[in-house]
Amino acid sequence: MYRYLILILFLFLGSILSAQNTLQSLFNSTHSGRNFSIIYSNILDGKNEIGGGLRFNINQYAHPDDQNNIFYKRLYATNPLHYFGIEAFYNRYIFTNLGNMKPYLFYDIQATYSTTFNRMCLPYTYADDGEVLYKKYEEYFGPYTWIEQCVGLGFNVDIFRNWFFTQKVGIGACFILGKEYQIPSTWSGFSWEVGLLYNVGIGYRFENRTRNKRK
């Protein structure tokens, strides 16, 4: 049995070494907030690409809305661990005869562990004339485990030699794992919301030495 496992491992490593490798620096706007990621990927046969790497969360004090949302764009790191996460993706290239433009379908998954920052205006009391008065609250909830999964459409465009521009847009689900006694929707330990992904970045393709030797 171990012989078969070793054989499979060598075959896998061989396919990785003979693949086209890329390094990408990406900006992501997800349901939880904003982040940068650094991704290393392999294009295995010209049509399938698998990549993964580190995600770095960006704190944003301003909120994009005043709807008292708990999770939407509310991720806010409060200690060093909360700034880090991981990202992985699978791309399936389509219409491969378009020259410098390479469109693809994708599946993207990102995970991180962080708190939220929430600014809320809630009814507080009444004025003498009966008008409702509101009070602003600022709270940190969590931390939670965030798992964001999206599918969608993207493309790469060659810009100079081995450098390329990449962009993708998708829709999916954001899973939030963790309990917060002040938020009844989290008492089960699991919450989820529909999320969007916007991704843009720059990548570099490394020379494929194996193919160059064959030529």
GROMACS .gro file of C-alpha atoms in nm, residues 28-155:
model
  128
   28ASN     CA    1  -1.027   4.111  -0.268
   29SER     CA    2  -1.356   4.272  -0.175
   30THR     CA    3  -1.564   4.004  -0.005
   31HIS     CA    4  -1.875   3.988   0.212
   32SER     CA    5  -1.667   4.021   0.529
   33GLY     CA    6  -1.461   4.318   0.409
   34ARG     CA    7  -1.140   4.389   0.219
   35ASN     CA    8  -0.812   4.201   0.204
   36PHE     CA    9  -0.495   4.142   0.006
   37SER     CA   10  -0.371   3.794  -0.081
   38ILE     CA   11  -0.051   3.645  -0.218
   39ILE     CA   12  -0.120   3.330  -0.420
   40TYR     CA   13   0.101   3.065  -0.578
   41SER     CA   14  -0.071   2.860  -0.848
   42ASN     CA   15  -0.015   2.582  -1.101
   43ILE     CA   16  -0.172   2.560  -1.447
   44LEU     CA   17  -0.169   2.186  -1.495
   45ASP     CA   18  -0.265   2.132  -1.859
   46GLY     CA   19  -0.341   2.475  -1.999
   47LYS     CA   20  -0.704   2.458  -1.884
   48ASN     CA   21  -0.702   2.381  -1.510
   49GLU     CA   22  -0.540   2.606  -1.250
   50ILE     CA   23  -0.512   2.539  -0.876
   51GLY     CA   24  -0.380   2.802  -0.638
   52GLY     CA   25  -0.351   2.890  -0.272
   53GLY     CA   26  -0.184   3.130  -0.035
   54LEU     CA   27  -0.213   3.382   0.246
   55ARG     CA   28  -0.478   3.649   0.300
   56PHE     CA   29  -0.415   3.975   0.489
   57ASN     CA   30  -0.725   4.149   0.625
   58ILE     CA   31  -0.767   4.526   0.601
   59ASN     CA   32  -0.945   4.704   0.886
   60GLN     CA   33  -1.206   4.956   0.776
   61TYR     CA   34  -1.349   5.188   1.039
   62ALA     CA   35  -1.618   5.330   0.807
   63HIS     CA   36  -1.927   5.121   0.733
   64PRO     CA   37  -2.068   5.097   0.379
   65ASP     CA   38  -2.427   5.126   0.509
   66ASP     CA   39  -2.635   5.233   0.809
   67GLN     CA   40  -2.854   4.922   0.827
   68ASN     CA   41  -2.712   4.786   1.155
   69ASN     CA   42  -2.575   4.478   0.977
   70ILE     CA   43  -2.377   4.248   1.203
   71PHE     CA   44  -2.145   4.081   0.951
   72TYR     CA   45  -2.161   4.259   0.614
   73LYS     CA   46  -1.825   4.439   0.567
   74ARG     CA   47  -1.784   4.438   0.947
   75LEU     CA   48  -1.474   4.220   0.987
   76TYR     CA   49  -1.224   4.409   1.202
   77ALA     CA   50  -0.901   4.262   1.339
   78THR     CA   51  -0.835   4.334   1.707
   79ASN     CA   52  -0.517   4.128   1.755
   80PRO     CA   53  -0.234   4.014   1.521
   81LEU     CA   54  -0.388   3.670   1.454
   82HIS     CA   55  -0.703   3.831   1.316
   83TYR     CA   56  -0.513   3.996   1.030
   84PHE     CA   57  -0.428   3.664   0.863
   85GLY     CA   58  -0.626   3.408   0.666
   86ILE     CA   59  -0.596   3.171   0.372
   87GLU     CA   60  -0.731   3.166   0.019
   88ALA     CA   61  -0.752   2.889  -0.241
   89PHE     CA   62  -0.911   2.868  -0.584
   90TYR     CA   63  -0.973   2.649  -0.885
   91ASN     CA   64  -0.996   2.804  -1.233
   92ARG     CA   65  -1.126   2.629  -1.544
   93TYR     CA   66  -1.016   2.817  -1.854
   94ILE     CA   67  -1.265   2.851  -2.140
   95PHE     CA   68  -1.237   2.988  -2.496
   96THR     CA   69  -0.862   2.923  -2.495
   97ASN     CA   70  -0.818   3.051  -2.853
   98LEU     CA   71  -0.867   3.420  -2.766
   99GLY     CA   72  -0.498   3.508  -2.768
  100ASN     CA   73  -0.383   3.736  -2.486
  101MET     CA   74  -0.716   3.719  -2.303
  102LYS     CA   75  -0.786   3.404  -2.103
  103PRO     CA   76  -1.138   3.383  -1.953
  104TYR     CA   77  -1.219   3.122  -1.689
  105LEU     CA   78  -1.485   2.991  -1.456
  106PHE     CA   79  -1.374   2.974  -1.093
  107TYR     CA   80  -1.439   2.848  -0.743
  108ASP     CA   81  -1.281   3.055  -0.466
  109ILE     CA   82  -1.270   2.983  -0.092
  110GLN     CA   83  -1.130   3.212   0.177
  111ALA     CA   84  -1.109   3.155   0.552
  112THR     CA   85  -1.006   3.373   0.844
  113TYR     CA   86  -1.062   3.418   1.217
  114SER     CA   87  -1.151   3.764   1.340
  115THR     CA   88  -1.385   3.990   1.535
  116THR     CA   89  -1.633   4.243   1.398
  117PHE     CA   90  -1.661   4.615   1.459
  118ASN     CA   91  -2.020   4.740   1.468
  119ARG     CA   92  -2.149   5.094   1.492
  120MET     CA   93  -2.524   5.104   1.561
  121CYS     CA   94  -2.781   5.375   1.622
  122LEU     CA   95  -3.064   5.237   1.836
  123PRO     CA   96  -3.369   5.396   2.003
  124TYR     CA   97  -3.270   5.523   2.348
  125THR     CA   98  -3.542   5.744   2.493
  126TYR     CA   99  -3.809   5.999   2.405
  127ALA     CA  100  -3.787   6.376   2.393
  128ASP     CA  101  -4.043   6.595   2.570
  129ASP     CA  102  -4.239   6.631   2.248
  130GLY     CA  103  -4.255   6.252   2.201
  131GLU     CA  104  -3.984   6.230   1.936
  132VAL     CA  105  -3.768   5.917   1.951
  133LEU     CA  106  -3.405   5.984   2.041
  134TYR     CA  107  -3.129   5.753   1.923
  135LYS     CA  108  -2.795   5.667   2.078
  136LYS     CA  109  -2.485   5.551   1.893
  137TYR     CA  110  -2.318   5.231   2.014
  138GLU     CA  111  -1.981   5.092   1.909
  139GLU     CA  112  -1.924   4.722   1.980
  140TYR     CA  113  -1.676   4.445   1.898
  141PHE     CA  114  -1.833   4.100   1.858
  142GLY     CA  115  -1.669   3.760   1.819
  143PRO     CA  116  -1.418   3.646   1.720
  144TYR     CA  117  -1.571   3.427   1.451
  145THR     CA  118  -1.441   3.184   1.193
  146TRP     CA  119  -1.534   3.320   0.850
  147ILE     CA  120  -1.555   3.086   0.550
  148GLU     CA  121  -1.638   3.258   0.221
  149GLN     CA  122  -1.707   3.054  -0.093
  150CYS     CA  123  -1.790   3.197  -0.435
  151VAL     CA  124  -1.824   3.085  -0.796
  152GLY     CA  125  -1.815   3.314  -1.096
  153LEU     CA  126  -1.635   3.435  -1.405
  154GLY     CA  127  -1.290   3.590  -1.445
  155PHE     CA  128  -1.017   3.657  -1.699
   0.00000   0.00000   0.00000
